Short mmCIF file of C-alpha atoms in Angstrom, two decimals:
data_model
loop_
_atom_site.label_atom_id
_atom_site.label_comp_id
_atom_site.label_asym_id
_atom_site.label_seq_id
_atom_site.Cartn_x
_atom_site.Cartn_y
_atom_site.Cartn_z
CA GLY A 1 0.07 -0.16 0.50
CA GLN A 2 1.20 3.53 0.14
CA GLN A 3 3.25 4.72 2.20
CA VAL A 4 4.37 8.55 3.13
CA MET A 5 7.09 8.24 4.80
CA GLN A 6 9.07 11.87 7.30
CA ILE A 7 12.09 12.18 8.53
CA PRO A 8 13.50 13.50 10.83
CA GLN A 9 11.32 11.39 14.15
CA TYR A 10 12.59 13.65 16.06
CA GLN A 11 14.68 17.79 16.06
CA HIS A 12 16.04 19.06 18.66
CA VAL A 13 16.39 22.46 18.53
CA GLN A 14 17.44 26.12 20.61
CA GLU A 15 15.63 29.00 19.71
CA GLY A 16 16.73 31.15 17.15
CA GLU A 17 17.68 27.84 14.78
CA ASP A 18 15.92 26.52 11.67
CA PHE A 19 14.20 23.42 11.48
CA THR A 20 12.68 21.45 8.46
CA THR A 21 11.37 18.17 7.85
CA TYR A 22 10.55 16.15 5.29
CA CYS A 23 7.39 13.68 3.70
CA ASN A 24 8.41 11.30 0.99
CA SER A 25 5.19 8.98 -0.33
CA SER A 26 6.30 6.44 -1.98
CA THR A 27 3.04 7.24 -4.65
CA THR A 28 2.19 10.63 -6.38
CA LEU A 29 0.12 12.64 -4.61
CA SER A 30 -2.48 14.87 -5.71
CA ASN A 31 -2.07 17.19 -2.76
CA ILE A 32 -0.54 16.92 0.20
CA GLN A 33 -1.42 18.77 3.63
CA TRP A 34 0.27 18.77 6.66
CA TYR A 35 -0.67 19.97 10.09
CA LYS A 36 0.35 20.28 13.84
CA GLN A 37 0.11 18.90 17.69
CA ARG A 38 0.90 20.19 20.49
CA PRO A 39 2.37 18.00 22.80
CA GLY A 40 -1.02 16.50 24.59
CA GLY A 41 -2.99 18.31 21.66
CA HIS A 42 -4.54 17.56 18.37
CA PRO A 43 -4.14 17.52 15.05
CA VAL A 44 -4.40 20.99 12.93
CA PHE A 45 -4.44 21.72 9.82
CA LEU A 46 -1.73 24.31 8.60
CA ILE A 47 -1.44 24.38 4.86
CA GLN A 48 -2.62 22.16 1.73
CA LEU A 49 -0.37 21.69 -1.42
CA VAL A 50 -1.99 21.08 -4.83
CA LYS A 51 0.43 22.08 -7.61
CA SER A 52 3.75 20.27 -8.51
CA GLY A 53 6.59 22.71 -7.64
CA GLU A 54 4.29 24.88 -5.09
CA VAL A 55 5.91 26.77 -2.39
CA LYS A 56 3.58 28.75 0.00
CA LYS A 57 4.05 30.77 3.34
CA GLN A 58 3.13 31.31 6.54
CA LYS A 59 4.73 33.58 8.43
CA ARG A 60 7.91 32.12 9.38
CA LEU A 61 7.26 28.44 7.84
CA THR A 62 7.43 27.59 4.52
CA PHE A 63 6.26 24.73 2.79
CA GLN A 64 7.40 23.39 -0.47
CA PHE A 65 5.54 20.18 -2.90
CA GLY A 66 8.03 18.59 -4.81
CA GLU A 67 7.95 18.84 -9.23
CA ALA A 68 7.24 15.43 -9.32
CA LYS A 69 4.68 15.34 -6.16
CA LYS A 70 5.96 12.75 -4.45
CA ASN A 71 7.74 14.46 -1.70
CA SER A 72 7.47 17.81 0.96
CA SER A 73 8.71 19.91 2.91
CA LEU A 74 8.58 22.20 5.68
CA HIS A 75 10.33 25.01 6.80
CA ILE A 76 10.56 26.61 9.79
CA THR A 77 12.58 29.81 10.29
CA ALA A 78 14.22 31.57 13.07
CA THR A 79 11.93 28.57 16.04
CA GLN A 80 9.84 29.97 18.84
CA THR A 81 8.96 28.15 21.89
CA THR A 82 5.36 28.11 20.66
CA ASP A 83 6.43 25.92 17.37
CA VAL A 84 7.39 22.60 19.12
CA GLY A 85 4.87 19.58 18.91
CA THR A 86 4.51 17.41 15.59
CA TYR A 87 4.43 18.09 11.85
CA PHE A 88 2.34 15.13 10.15
CA CYS A 89 2.29 15.64 6.23
CA ALA A 90 -0.61 13.11 5.13
CA GLY A 91 -1.64 12.94 1.54
CA PRO A 92 -4.44 11.19 -0.47
CA ASN A 93 -4.36 7.62 -1.38
CA SER A 94 -3.28 6.73 -5.17
CA GLY A 95 -4.93 3.16 -5.07
CA GLY A 96 -8.56 1.82 -4.43
CA SER A 97 -10.25 4.18 -1.91
CA ASN A 98 -9.19 8.10 -2.35
CA TYR A 99 -11.62 8.36 0.53
CA LYS A 100 -8.62 7.59 2.57
CA LEU A 101 -6.04 10.08 3.84
CA THR A 102 -2.26 8.39 4.56
CA PHE A 103 0.14 10.15 7.39
CA GLY A 104 3.66 10.35 7.79
CA LYS A 105 4.99 8.74 10.88
CA GLY A 106 5.44 12.92 12.43
CA THR A 107 8.45 15.10 13.12
CA LEU A 108 8.32 15.73 17.25
CA LEU A 109 10.44 19.66 17.75
CA THR A 110 11.75 20.81 20.42
CA VAL A 111 12.61 23.66 20.93
CA ASN A 112 15.29 24.87 24.06
CA PRO A 113 14.93 28.67 25.06
CA ASN B 1 -19.64 25.86 17.18
CA ALA B 2 -18.15 22.93 18.98
CA GLY B 3 -16.62 21.87 16.55
CA VAL B 4 -15.97 17.95 16.35
CA THR B 5 -16.41 16.35 20.11
CA GLN B 6 -15.49 13.48 21.69
CA THR B 7 -16.96 11.04 24.67
CA PRO B 8 -15.41 10.45 27.41
CA LYS B 9 -11.83 11.84 27.38
CA PHE B 10 -10.59 9.06 28.99
CA GLN B 11 -11.21 5.36 28.97
CA VAL B 12 -9.65 2.29 31.27
CA LEU B 13 -10.82 -1.35 29.81
CA LYS B 14 -10.97 -4.49 31.13
CA THR B 15 -9.63 -7.25 28.61
CA GLY B 16 -12.73 -8.80 26.89
CA GLN B 17 -15.25 -5.48 27.82
CA SER B 18 -16.74 -3.86 25.50
CA MET B 19 -17.15 -0.06 24.60
CA THR B 20 -18.60 2.84 22.23
CA LEU B 21 -16.35 5.70 21.52
CA GLN B 22 -18.50 9.20 20.49
CA CYS B 23 -18.19 11.50 18.49
CA ALA B 24 -19.69 14.52 17.23
CA GLN B 25 -19.95 17.08 14.85
CA ASP B 26 -22.04 20.56 14.08
CA MET B 27 -19.80 21.47 10.94
CA ASN B 28 -22.61 19.26 8.69
CA HIS B 29 -19.68 17.51 6.89
CA GLU B 30 -19.79 13.93 5.31
CA TYR B 31 -16.92 12.36 5.32
CA MET B 32 -16.44 11.33 9.17
CA SER B 33 -13.77 9.26 10.23
CA TRP B 34 -11.66 6.90 13.12
CA TYR B 35 -7.51 7.57 13.93
CA ARG B 36 -5.30 5.72 16.61
CA GLN B 37 -2.33 7.20 17.32
CA ASP B 38 0.65 5.41 18.89
CA PRO B 39 3.97 6.12 19.82
CA GLY B 40 6.07 6.57 16.97
CA MET B 41 3.64 5.11 14.99
CA GLY B 42 1.67 8.23 13.39
CA LEU B 43 -1.43 8.24 12.75
CA ARG B 44 -3.52 5.37 11.52
CA LEU B 45 -7.13 4.93 9.83
CA ILE B 46 -9.48 2.67 11.50
CA HIS B 47 -13.16 2.89 9.56
CA TYR B 48 -14.54 5.78 7.49
CA SER B 49 -17.41 7.26 6.03
CA VAL B 50 -18.18 9.33 2.90
CA GLY B 51 -21.97 9.98 4.16
CA ALA B 52 -24.93 8.71 6.41
CA GLY B 53 -25.31 4.60 6.03
CA ILE B 54 -22.13 4.58 4.51
CA THR B 55 -19.12 2.87 6.08
CA ASP B 56 -15.49 1.57 5.14
CA GLN B 57 -12.44 -0.08 6.40
CA GLY B 58 -9.15 1.76 7.05
CA GLU B 59 -5.99 0.82 7.86
CA VAL B 60 -6.44 -0.78 10.86
CA PRO B 61 -9.95 -1.70 11.11
CA ASN B 62 -9.90 -5.77 13.36
CA GLY B 63 -11.82 -5.01 16.78
CA TYR B 64 -13.81 -2.77 15.65
CA ASN B 65 -17.13 -1.74 14.39
CA VAL B 66 -18.87 1.57 13.27
CA SER B 67 -22.13 2.54 11.82
CA ARG B 68 -23.10 6.18 10.13
CA SER B 69 -27.01 6.60 11.34
CA THR B 70 -26.52 10.58 11.04
CA THR B 71 -24.31 12.77 8.81
CA GLU B 72 -23.63 13.91 13.19
CA ASP B 73 -22.96 11.40 14.49
CA PHE B 74 -20.57 7.81 13.59
CA PRO B 75 -19.60 5.89 17.05
CA LEU B 76 -16.69 3.64 17.32
CA ARG B 77 -17.13 0.35 18.94
CA LEU B 78 -14.96 -1.71 20.71
CA LEU B 79 -16.79 -5.20 20.86
CA SER B 80 -14.35 -7.43 23.06
CA ALA B 81 -10.95 -5.06 24.31
CA ALA B 82 -8.01 -5.62 24.28
CA PRO B 83 -4.38 -4.22 25.07
CA SER B 84 -3.08 -3.85 22.27
CA GLN B 85 -5.92 -1.28 21.46
CA THR B 86 -4.51 0.81 24.21
CA SER B 87 -4.10 4.58 22.09
CA VAL B 88 -5.21 8.13 21.45
CA TYR B 89 -8.89 7.59 19.54
CA PHE B 90 -9.31 10.55 17.09
CA CYS B 91 -12.06 11.74 15.07
CA ALA B 92 -12.10 13.63 12.27
CA SER B 93 -14.37 15.25 10.26
CA SER B 94 -14.03 17.05 6.47
CA TYR B 95 -16.72 19.07 4.14
CA SER B 96 -14.88 16.64 0.95
CA PRO B 97 -15.47 13.67 0.57
CA THR B 98 -13.98 13.61 -2.64
CA PRO B 99 -10.59 12.39 -3.46
CA ALA B 100 -9.42 16.04 -4.03
CA TRP B 101 -9.39 15.81 -0.65
CA ASN B 102 -9.97 20.41 -0.54
CA SER B 103 -10.88 20.58 2.37
CA PRO B 104 -9.15 20.03 5.61
CA LEU B 105 -9.80 17.02 8.61
CA HIS B 106 -11.19 18.76 10.86
CA PHE B 107 -10.16 16.56 14.37
CA GLY B 108 -12.04 16.46 17.94
CA ASN B 109 -9.82 16.53 21.39
CA GLY B 110 -9.31 12.79 21.45
CA THR B 111 -10.03 10.01 23.80
CA ARG B 112 -7.51 7.95 25.72
CA LEU B 113 -7.67 4.86 26.01
CA THR B 114 -6.42 2.34 28.33
CA VAL B 115 -6.90 -1.41 28.39
CA THR B 116 -5.49 -3.73 31.18
#
């Protein structure tokens, strides 16, 4: 079945450092979504990318969708303690039922103040 | 708007007991789903529904049943609880049930289940 892989699994940074998490799919994706889950909380939608090569920015967060639509990245510039949490990417199932959204295992970001 | 409401927040079961996790949404979303989250495993889809009366299996459906009699409610039933079902369960809904996934998933606050 479709696999969505994320690296790294964990990332610890000093406040002010940059952070990047990468997402790779075993199949071409029609679109990709990113979610953030604060410790003890629930996943919250951040953004959706649809077009090949698309780049979107939300303040210090930059999201990219690869040209082949099989990979994506989330980059945070100058991390803050409020960025702590687990970041997930998710993509629609490409085979069989497309009503399934497959999540990567997530990258846990911790920030040392 | 309450969004997606899950009850209970915490539950402890003994092996073999059954229970129902409740999920309700007030956003008139057609799509609803259940995920379980385990350490290091991310979010895994258990069952989903694209509308009232329609349900289908996700990635890890064994040991769970669902039904969708109304647009608002999507309960998850554990038939005979096992320790392997110890997890955090999230219900999530979306406006668009189409494969294009033009709308995001809205998650409930989760139910933390322990089976001893």
